[in-house]
Amino acid sequence: MSRTASFVRVVLAYLVAFGVAAAWLWLGPDTGHLWLDTLIADLWATLVIFGSSRLYSNSSMYDAYWSVIPPALLVYWWAAGDVGIDAVHCWVIALVLGVWAVRLTANWAIGWPGLDHEDWRYRLLKQRAGRAAFVVDLVAIHVIPTIQVFLGMVPVYVAVTRHDSTIGWLTALAAVVGSAAIALEYVADAQLRRFTAHRTPGSVLDSGVWAWSRHPNYFGEFGFWVAMALFGIAAAPADWWWLLVGVVVMLAMFLGASIPMMERRSLSRRPGYPDVVDRVSRFVPRPPRRTRPPHSADRIRG
């Protein structure tokens, strides 16, 4: 299947998904809680994308959902919120989130080969699941990421639906953190694309921002969700502790699942990767070590 045909199918699937979500919000029962109504609609849309993934035997159909749904949530919440919301605060959030969504979605579109290709992590999860592959596909690959993103967006919900006075300097800090995170992701992804286009088998990317972190794109993504949490705290500082739940969930996903999978794959496929592990930070960027530290056995002999 060509890339064009693949994109057409993805766009149609997403239009249907958004249509189902909108129909639920318009015609479905009102729970009395705006956040719960949108969560249910979000899950209905996810089920549509899951059905499309099963139809084409490709769970990568879900990939764009991560960056497509947050702007829709923001717009709906803002439109349905109370009158009197701090418009400047909301527009700053919309600008940062909008730039993030456009960049991340464009990065996916540029690098996506089409429906003939499925992310190796999805294949691996389903292969390991055996007879439970259907459940793993539904829950682990589709539903859980949707809930993670929704939790990450809860601070945005608070920020655009409450009309309490906002903390201006914290809003500015959140905008700076979010912009820096997006810039880091942009640079990391651009460097990765250039490396991938010219790499040789077994080669390792350890230059540019990748010399400071083995996963700078994940760190940038984490930084973006920290910024969303700060926006929420700026609007409701008394609720700061539960507005960080989404950030904690994101961090747990990166450190507990995404990065370990990438690390194991790199160690098995790239002979030079152990040296990179010794020199380059795993997650948080820092200057690389100049020399490889001695192994424990060397230290004992010394």
mmCIF file of C-alpha atoms in Angstrom:
data_model
loop_
_atom_site.group_PDB
_atom_site.id
_atom_site.type_symbol
_atom_site.label_atom_id
_atom_site.label_comp_id
_atom_site.label_asym_id
_atom_site.label_seq_id
_atom_site.Cartn_x
_atom_site.Cartn_y
_atom_site.Cartn_z
ATOM 1 C CA MET A 1 0.000 0.000 0.000
ATOM 2 C CA SER A 2 1.402 3.406 -0.963
ATOM 3 C CA ARG A 3 2.004 6.162 1.581
ATOM 4 C CA THR A 4 -0.734 8.247 -0.009
ATOM 5 C CA ALA A 5 -3.278 5.439 0.252
ATOM 6 C CA SER A 6 -2.169 4.809 3.833
ATOM 7 C CA PHE A 7 -2.600 8.448 4.805
ATOM 8 C CA VAL A 8 -6.059 8.541 3.243
ATOM 9 C CA ARG A 9 -7.109 5.557 5.333
ATOM 10 C CA VAL A 10 -5.660 7.062 8.491
ATOM 11 C CA VAL A 11 -7.389 10.401 7.908
ATOM 12 C CA LEU A 12 -10.721 8.676 7.253
ATOM 13 C CA ALA A 13 -10.351 6.575 10.412
ATOM 14 C CA TYR A 14 -9.628 9.670 12.482
ATOM 15 C CA LEU A 15 -12.552 11.570 10.991
ATOM 16 C CA VAL A 16 -14.856 8.705 11.934
ATOM 17 C CA ALA A 17 -13.303 8.562 15.417
ATOM 18 C CA PHE A 18 -13.842 12.266 15.994
ATOM 19 C CA GLY A 19 -17.347 11.984 14.610
ATOM 20 C CA VAL A 20 -18.195 9.213 17.074
ATOM 21 C CA ALA A 21 -16.722 11.257 19.943
ATOM 22 C CA ALA A 22 -18.700 14.348 18.896
ATOM 23 C CA ALA A 23 -21.899 12.294 18.600
ATOM 24 C CA TRP A 24 -21.406 11.005 22.131
ATOM 25 C CA LEU A 25 -20.861 14.504 23.493
ATOM 26 C CA TRP A 26 -23.920 15.786 21.628
ATOM 27 C CA LEU A 27 -26.346 12.894 22.032
ATOM 28 C CA GLY A 28 -24.999 10.768 24.852
ATOM 29 C CA PRO A 29 -26.068 10.984 28.491
ATOM 30 C CA ASP A 30 -24.736 13.946 30.441
ATOM 31 C CA THR A 31 -22.724 12.802 33.451
ATOM 32 C CA GLY A 32 -22.736 16.287 34.935
ATOM 33 C CA HIS A 33 -18.934 16.437 34.745
ATOM 34 C CA LEU A 34 -17.306 17.965 31.680
ATOM 35 C CA TRP A 35 -14.052 16.062 32.205
ATOM 36 C CA LEU A 36 -15.856 12.709 32.464
ATOM 37 C CA ASP A 37 -17.950 13.374 29.368
ATOM 38 C CA THR A 38 -14.804 14.080 27.359
ATOM 39 C CA LEU A 39 -12.958 11.077 28.791
ATOM 40 C CA ILE A 40 -15.777 8.777 27.670
ATOM 41 C CA ALA A 41 -15.824 10.423 24.227
ATOM 42 C CA ASP A 42 -12.034 10.058 24.078
ATOM 43 C CA LEU A 43 -12.322 6.346 24.798
ATOM 44 C CA TRP A 44 -15.031 5.918 22.151
ATOM 45 C CA ALA A 45 -12.717 7.543 19.600
ATOM 46 C CA THR A 46 -9.902 5.273 20.747
ATOM 47 C CA LEU A 47 -12.093 2.221 20.151
ATOM 48 C CA VAL A 48 -12.723 3.406 16.581
ATOM 49 C CA ILE A 49 -8.974 3.718 15.989
ATOM 50 C CA PHE A 50 -8.491 0.290 17.573
ATOM 51 C CA GLY A 51 -11.037 -1.153 15.154
ATOM 52 C CA SER A 52 -9.120 0.418 12.269
ATOM 53 C CA SER A 53 -5.880 -1.015 13.635
ATOM 54 C CA ARG A 54 -7.419 -4.488 13.650
ATOM 55 C CA LEU A 55 -8.909 -3.967 10.191
ATOM 56 C CA TYR A 56 -5.496 -3.194 8.693
ATOM 57 C CA SER A 57 -3.551 -5.483 11.079
ATOM 58 C CA ASN A 58 -1.393 -2.522 12.047
ATOM 59 C CA SER A 59 -1.415 -0.913 15.501
ATOM 60 C CA SER A 60 0.630 2.010 14.186
ATOM 61 C CA MET A 61 -2.739 3.374 13.087
ATOM 62 C CA TYR A 62 -2.848 4.745 16.650
ATOM 63 C CA ASP A 63 0.489 6.616 16.528
ATOM 64 C CA ALA A 64 -0.873 10.043 15.565
ATOM 65 C CA TYR A 65 -3.590 9.919 18.230
ATOM 66 C CA TRP A 66 -1.079 10.961 20.910
ATOM 67 C CA SER A 67 -0.601 14.397 19.334
ATOM 68 C CA VAL A 68 -3.963 14.867 17.598
ATOM 69 C CA ILE A 69 -6.352 14.514 20.540
ATOM 70 C CA PRO A 70 -4.885 17.126 22.988
ATOM 71 C CA PRO A 71 -5.741 20.179 20.821
ATOM 72 C CA ALA A 72 -9.282 18.860 20.382
ATOM 73 C CA LEU A 73 -9.651 18.453 24.138
ATOM 74 C CA LEU A 74 -8.326 21.959 24.743
ATOM 75 C CA VAL A 75 -10.694 23.569 22.252
ATOM 76 C CA TYR A 76 -13.743 21.708 23.568
ATOM 77 C CA TRP A 77 -12.955 22.419 27.221
ATOM 78 C CA TRP A 78 -12.282 26.083 26.558
ATOM 79 C CA ALA A 79 -15.501 26.487 24.581
ATOM 80 C CA ALA A 80 -17.568 24.656 27.205
ATOM 81 C CA GLY A 81 -15.941 26.335 30.205
ATOM 82 C CA ASP A 82 -17.322 29.112 32.365
ATOM 83 C CA VAL A 83 -17.301 32.725 31.269
ATOM 84 C CA GLY A 84 -14.581 34.765 32.947
ATOM 85 C CA ILE A 85 -11.601 32.522 32.228
ATOM 86 C CA ASP A 86 -8.244 34.301 31.961
ATOM 87 C CA ALA A 87 -8.043 34.564 28.160
ATOM 88 C CA VAL A 88 -4.324 35.428 28.079
ATOM 89 C CA HIS A 89 -3.484 32.347 30.134
ATOM 90 C CA CYS A 90 -5.588 30.173 27.823
ATOM 91 C CA TRP A 91 -4.074 31.604 24.653
ATOM 92 C CA VAL A 92 -0.557 30.975 25.940
ATOM 93 C CA ILE A 93 -1.465 27.355 26.652
ATOM 94 C CA ALA A 94 -3.104 27.021 23.236
ATOM 95 C CA LEU A 95 -0.014 28.411 21.504
ATOM 96 C CA VAL A 96 2.439 26.079 23.257
ATOM 97 C CA LEU A 97 0.207 23.041 22.898
ATOM 98 C CA GLY A 98 -0.605 23.869 19.284
ATOM 99 C CA VAL A 99 3.058 24.155 18.278
ATOM 100 C CA TRP A 100 3.800 20.873 20.063
ATOM 101 C CA ALA A 101 0.910 19.081 18.331
ATOM 102 C CA VAL A 102 1.760 20.344 14.846
ATOM 103 C CA ARG A 103 5.447 19.532 15.223
ATOM 104 C CA LEU A 104 4.927 16.058 16.649
ATOM 105 C CA THR A 105 2.241 15.134 14.137
ATOM 106 C CA ALA A 106 4.388 16.427 11.265
ATOM 107 C CA ASN A 107 7.360 14.458 12.569
ATOM 108 C CA TRP A 108 5.205 11.321 12.571
ATOM 109 C CA ALA A 109 3.935 12.014 9.050
ATOM 110 C CA ILE A 110 7.425 12.631 7.677
ATOM 111 C CA GLY A 111 8.865 9.439 9.084
ATOM 112 C CA TRP A 112 5.890 7.087 8.726
ATOM 113 C CA PRO A 113 6.408 4.609 5.849
ATOM 114 C CA GLY A 114 2.719 3.728 5.629
ATOM 115 C CA LEU A 115 0.420 0.897 6.641
ATOM 116 C CA ASP A 116 2.874 -1.683 5.336
ATOM 117 C CA HIS A 117 5.016 -0.817 8.353
ATOM 118 C CA GLU A 118 4.165 -1.425 12.016
ATOM 119 C CA ASP A 119 6.208 -0.162 14.970
ATOM 120 C CA TRP A 120 8.477 -2.985 16.143
ATOM 121 C CA ARG A 121 7.444 -2.370 19.755
ATOM 122 C CA TYR A 122 3.815 -3.129 18.951
ATOM 123 C CA ARG A 123 4.769 -6.331 17.134
ATOM 124 C CA LEU A 124 6.953 -7.397 20.029
ATOM 125 C CA LEU A 125 4.243 -6.787 22.637
ATOM 126 C CA LYS A 126 1.680 -8.754 20.648
ATOM 127 C CA GLN A 127 4.078 -11.597 19.923
ATOM 128 C CA ARG A 128 4.950 -11.931 23.596
ATOM 129 C CA ALA A 129 1.260 -11.879 24.548
ATOM 130 C CA GLY A 130 0.459 -14.972 22.510
ATOM 131 C CA ARG A 131 -3.255 -15.756 22.803
ATOM 132 C CA ALA A 132 -3.767 -12.520 24.744
ATOM 133 C CA ALA A 133 -2.539 -10.423 21.807
ATOM 134 C CA PHE A 134 -6.006 -8.944 21.225
ATOM 135 C CA VAL A 135 -6.236 -7.755 24.836
ATOM 136 C CA VAL A 136 -2.696 -6.376 24.789
ATOM 137 C CA ASP A 137 -3.416 -4.554 21.542
ATOM 138 C CA LEU A 138 -6.589 -3.008 22.956
ATOM 139 C CA VAL A 139 -5.414 -2.195 26.471
ATOM 140 C CA ALA A 140 -1.638 -1.669 26.344
ATOM 141 C CA ILE A 141 -1.294 -0.138 22.885
ATOM 142 C CA HIS A 142 -4.531 1.847 22.618
ATOM 143 C CA VAL A 143 -6.461 2.438 25.846
ATOM 144 C CA ILE A 144 -3.634 2.969 28.335
ATOM 145 C CA PRO A 145 -1.847 5.609 26.187
ATOM 146 C CA THR A 146 -5.174 7.408 25.748
ATOM 147 C CA ILE A 147 -5.644 7.512 29.523
ATOM 148 C CA GLN A 148 -2.044 8.646 30.003
ATOM 149 C CA VAL A 149 -2.505 11.569 27.626
ATOM 150 C CA PHE A 150 -5.824 12.444 29.250
ATOM 151 C CA LEU A 151 -4.153 12.529 32.673
ATOM 152 C CA GLY A 152 -1.439 14.727 31.217
ATOM 153 C CA MET A 153 -4.150 17.068 29.926
ATOM 154 C CA VAL A 154 -6.020 17.336 33.253
ATOM 155 C CA PRO A 155 -4.004 20.443 34.267
ATOM 156 C CA VAL A 156 -5.027 22.035 30.968
ATOM 157 C CA TYR A 157 -8.647 21.218 31.771
ATOM 158 C CA VAL A 158 -8.271 23.011 35.091
ATOM 159 C CA ALA A 159 -6.549 25.977 33.468
ATOM 160 C CA VAL A 160 -9.208 26.585 30.799
ATOM 161 C CA THR A 161 -12.333 25.892 32.867
ATOM 162 C CA ARG A 162 -11.601 27.757 36.111
ATOM 163 C CA HIS A 163 -11.801 31.508 36.458
ATOM 164 C CA ASP A 164 -9.588 31.868 39.502
ATOM 165 C CA SER A 165 -6.806 34.440 39.230
ATOM 166 C CA THR A 166 -3.729 32.914 37.640
ATOM 167 C CA ILE A 167 -0.103 33.258 38.753
ATOM 168 C CA GLY A 168 1.458 35.238 35.917
ATOM 169 C CA TRP A 169 5.096 34.370 36.531
ATOM 170 C CA LEU A 170 4.276 30.644 36.695
ATOM 171 C CA THR A 171 2.404 30.885 33.404
ATOM 172 C CA ALA A 172 5.491 32.514 31.881
ATOM 173 C CA LEU A 173 7.726 29.792 33.348
ATOM 174 C CA ALA A 174 5.455 27.078 31.947
ATOM 175 C CA ALA A 175 5.622 28.700 28.497
ATOM 176 C CA VAL A 176 9.430 28.799 28.651
ATOM 177 C CA VAL A 177 9.668 25.177 29.803
ATOM 178 C CA GLY A 178 7.220 24.033 27.134
ATOM 179 C CA SER A 179 8.966 25.972 24.362
ATOM 180 C CA ALA A 180 12.381 24.633 25.400
ATOM 181 C CA ALA A 181 11.020 21.084 25.483
ATOM 182 C CA ILE A 182 9.510 21.416 22.006
ATOM 183 C CA ALA A 183 12.774 22.863 20.679
ATOM 184 C CA LEU A 184 14.736 19.952 22.165
ATOM 185 C CA GLU A 185 12.365 17.429 20.582
ATOM 186 C CA TYR A 186 12.626 19.207 17.230
ATOM 187 C CA VAL A 187 16.434 19.187 17.252
ATOM 188 C CA ALA A 188 16.636 15.589 18.501
ATOM 189 C CA ASP A 189 14.212 14.295 15.869
ATOM 190 C CA ALA A 190 15.941 16.242 13.063
ATOM 191 C CA GLN A 191 19.332 14.854 14.067
ATOM 192 C CA LEU A 192 17.880 11.343 14.293
ATOM 193 C CA ARG A 193 16.387 11.609 10.790
ATOM 194 C CA ARG A 194 19.704 12.735 9.310
ATOM 195 C CA PHE A 195 21.525 9.926 11.095
ATOM 196 C CA THR A 196 18.992 7.312 9.997
ATOM 197 C CA ALA A 197 19.233 8.420 6.370
ATOM 198 C CA HIS A 198 22.998 7.801 6.249
ATOM 199 C CA ARG A 199 23.702 5.258 8.965
ATOM 200 C CA THR A 200 25.590 2.030 8.492
ATOM 201 C CA PRO A 201 24.580 -1.248 10.162
ATOM 202 C CA GLY A 202 25.434 -1.226 13.859
ATOM 203 C CA SER A 203 26.278 2.486 13.989
ATOM 204 C CA VAL A 204 25.234 4.584 16.978
ATOM 205 C CA LEU A 205 24.051 8.197 17.159
ATOM 206 C CA ASP A 206 26.121 9.890 19.867
ATOM 207 C CA SER A 207 26.581 13.428 18.546
ATOM 208 C CA GLY A 208 24.627 16.649 18.926
ATOM 209 C CA VAL A 209 22.003 16.504 21.661
ATOM 210 C CA TRP A 210 22.338 12.719 21.536
ATOM 211 C CA ALA A 211 25.796 13.142 23.087
ATOM 212 C CA TRP A 212 24.122 14.579 26.186
ATOM 213 C CA SER A 213 21.254 12.118 26.517
ATOM 214 C CA ARG A 214 20.602 8.693 25.023
ATOM 215 C CA HIS A 215 16.915 9.630 24.739
ATOM 216 C CA PRO A 216 16.669 13.427 24.334
ATOM 217 C CA ASN A 217 13.369 13.150 22.450
ATOM 218 C CA TYR A 218 11.764 11.389 25.423
ATOM 219 C CA PHE A 219 13.200 13.959 27.815
ATOM 220 C CA GLY A 220 11.786 16.743 25.643
ATOM 221 C CA GLU A 221 8.376 15.052 25.623
ATOM 222 C CA PHE A 222 8.493 14.746 29.396
ATOM 223 C CA GLY A 223 9.398 18.440 29.632
ATOM 224 C CA PHE A 224 6.340 19.353 27.565
ATOM 225 C CA TRP A 225 4.015 17.554 29.987
ATOM 226 C CA VAL A 226 5.765 19.243 32.912
ATOM 227 C CA ALA A 227 4.869 22.545 31.238
ATOM 228 C CA MET A 228 1.209 21.489 30.980
ATOM 229 C CA ALA A 229 1.240 20.679 34.704
ATOM 230 C CA LEU A 230 2.728 24.084 35.481
ATOM 231 C CA PHE A 231 -0.034 25.786 33.485
ATOM 232 C CA GLY A 232 -2.587 23.989 35.609
ATOM 233 C CA ILE A 233 -0.823 24.832 38.857
ATOM 234 C CA ALA A 234 -0.657 28.485 37.801
ATOM 235 C CA ALA A 235 -4.452 28.458 37.551
ATOM 236 C CA ALA A 236 -5.104 26.395 40.700
ATOM 237 C CA PRO A 237 -2.028 26.423 42.976
ATOM 238 C CA ALA A 238 -3.906 24.809 45.874
ATOM 239 C CA ASP A 239 -4.396 21.658 43.770
ATOM 240 C CA TRP A 240 -0.760 21.292 42.739
ATOM 241 C CA TRP A 241 -0.302 17.790 44.158
ATOM 242 C CA TRP A 242 -2.897 16.030 41.989
ATOM 243 C CA LEU A 243 -2.128 18.134 38.927
ATOM 244 C CA LEU A 244 1.249 16.357 38.834
ATOM 245 C CA VAL A 245 -0.311 12.897 38.469
ATOM 246 C CA GLY A 246 -0.107 13.034 34.680
ATOM 247 C CA VAL A 247 3.572 13.999 34.765
ATOM 248 C CA VAL A 248 4.351 11.116 37.124
ATOM 249 C CA VAL A 249 2.508 8.690 34.838
ATOM 250 C CA MET A 250 4.438 9.967 31.816
ATOM 251 C CA LEU A 251 7.746 9.626 33.626
ATOM 252 C CA ALA A 252 6.878 6.087 34.707
ATOM 253 C CA MET A 253 6.073 5.170 31.094
ATOM 254 C CA PHE A 254 9.328 6.580 29.740
ATOM 255 C CA LEU A 255 11.598 5.151 32.445
ATOM 256 C CA GLY A 256 9.705 1.909 33.018
ATOM 257 C CA ALA A 257 8.674 0.875 29.510
ATOM 258 C CA SER A 258 9.707 2.975 26.491
ATOM 259 C CA ILE A 259 13.376 3.530 27.344
ATOM 260 C CA PRO A 260 14.096 -0.028 28.593
ATOM 261 C CA MET A 261 12.669 -1.450 25.344
ATOM 262 C CA MET A 262 14.820 0.892 23.257
ATOM 263 C CA GLU A 263 17.897 0.141 25.359
ATOM 264 C CA ARG A 264 17.552 -3.634 25.025
ATOM 265 C CA ARG A 265 17.116 -3.340 21.273
ATOM 266 C CA SER A 266 20.156 -1.083 20.870
ATOM 267 C CA LEU A 267 22.343 -3.321 23.045
ATOM 268 C CA SER A 268 21.399 -6.364 20.959
ATOM 269 C CA ARG A 269 21.850 -4.693 17.552
ATOM 270 C CA ARG A 270 24.666 -2.168 18.004
ATOM 271 C CA PRO A 271 28.088 -3.414 19.215
ATOM 272 C CA GLY A 272 29.202 0.112 20.122
ATOM 273 C CA TYR A 273 26.199 0.900 22.283
ATOM 274 C CA PRO A 274 27.712 -0.288 25.607
ATOM 275 C CA ASP A 275 30.363 2.410 25.206
ATOM 276 C CA VAL A 276 27.626 4.993 24.651
ATOM 277 C CA VAL A 277 25.891 3.746 27.814
ATOM 278 C CA ASP A 278 29.087 4.379 29.773
ATOM 279 C CA ARG A 279 29.555 7.890 28.404
ATOM 280 C CA VAL A 280 26.098 9.343 27.808
ATOM 281 C CA SER A 281 23.329 10.052 30.301
ATOM 282 C CA ARG A 282 20.313 7.765 30.037
ATOM 283 C CA PHE A 283 17.590 10.425 30.249
ATOM 284 C CA VAL A 284 18.403 13.824 31.762
ATOM 285 C CA PRO A 285 20.838 15.699 29.458
ATOM 286 C CA ARG A 286 24.300 16.389 30.849
ATOM 287 C CA PRO A 287 27.793 16.747 29.362
ATOM 288 C CA PRO A 288 29.132 13.354 28.275
ATOM 289 C CA ARG A 289 31.934 11.681 30.187
ATOM 290 C CA ARG A 290 35.256 12.190 28.444
ATOM 291 C CA THR A 291 36.582 8.694 28.967
ATOM 292 C CA ARG A 292 34.994 5.354 29.593
ATOM 293 C CA PRO A 293 35.087 4.530 33.317
ATOM 294 C CA PRO A 294 36.876 1.317 34.301
ATOM 295 C CA HIS A 295 34.770 -1.782 34.786
ATOM 296 C CA SER A 296 34.396 -3.147 38.272
ATOM 297 C CA ALA A 297 36.788 -5.990 37.452
ATOM 298 C CA ASP A 298 39.435 -3.477 36.381
ATOM 299 C CA ARG A 299 39.006 -1.537 39.588
ATOM 300 C CA ILE A 300 39.467 -4.720 41.630
ATOM 301 C CA ARG A 301 42.662 -5.620 39.780
ATOM 302 C CA GLY A 302 43.901 -2.079 40.244
#
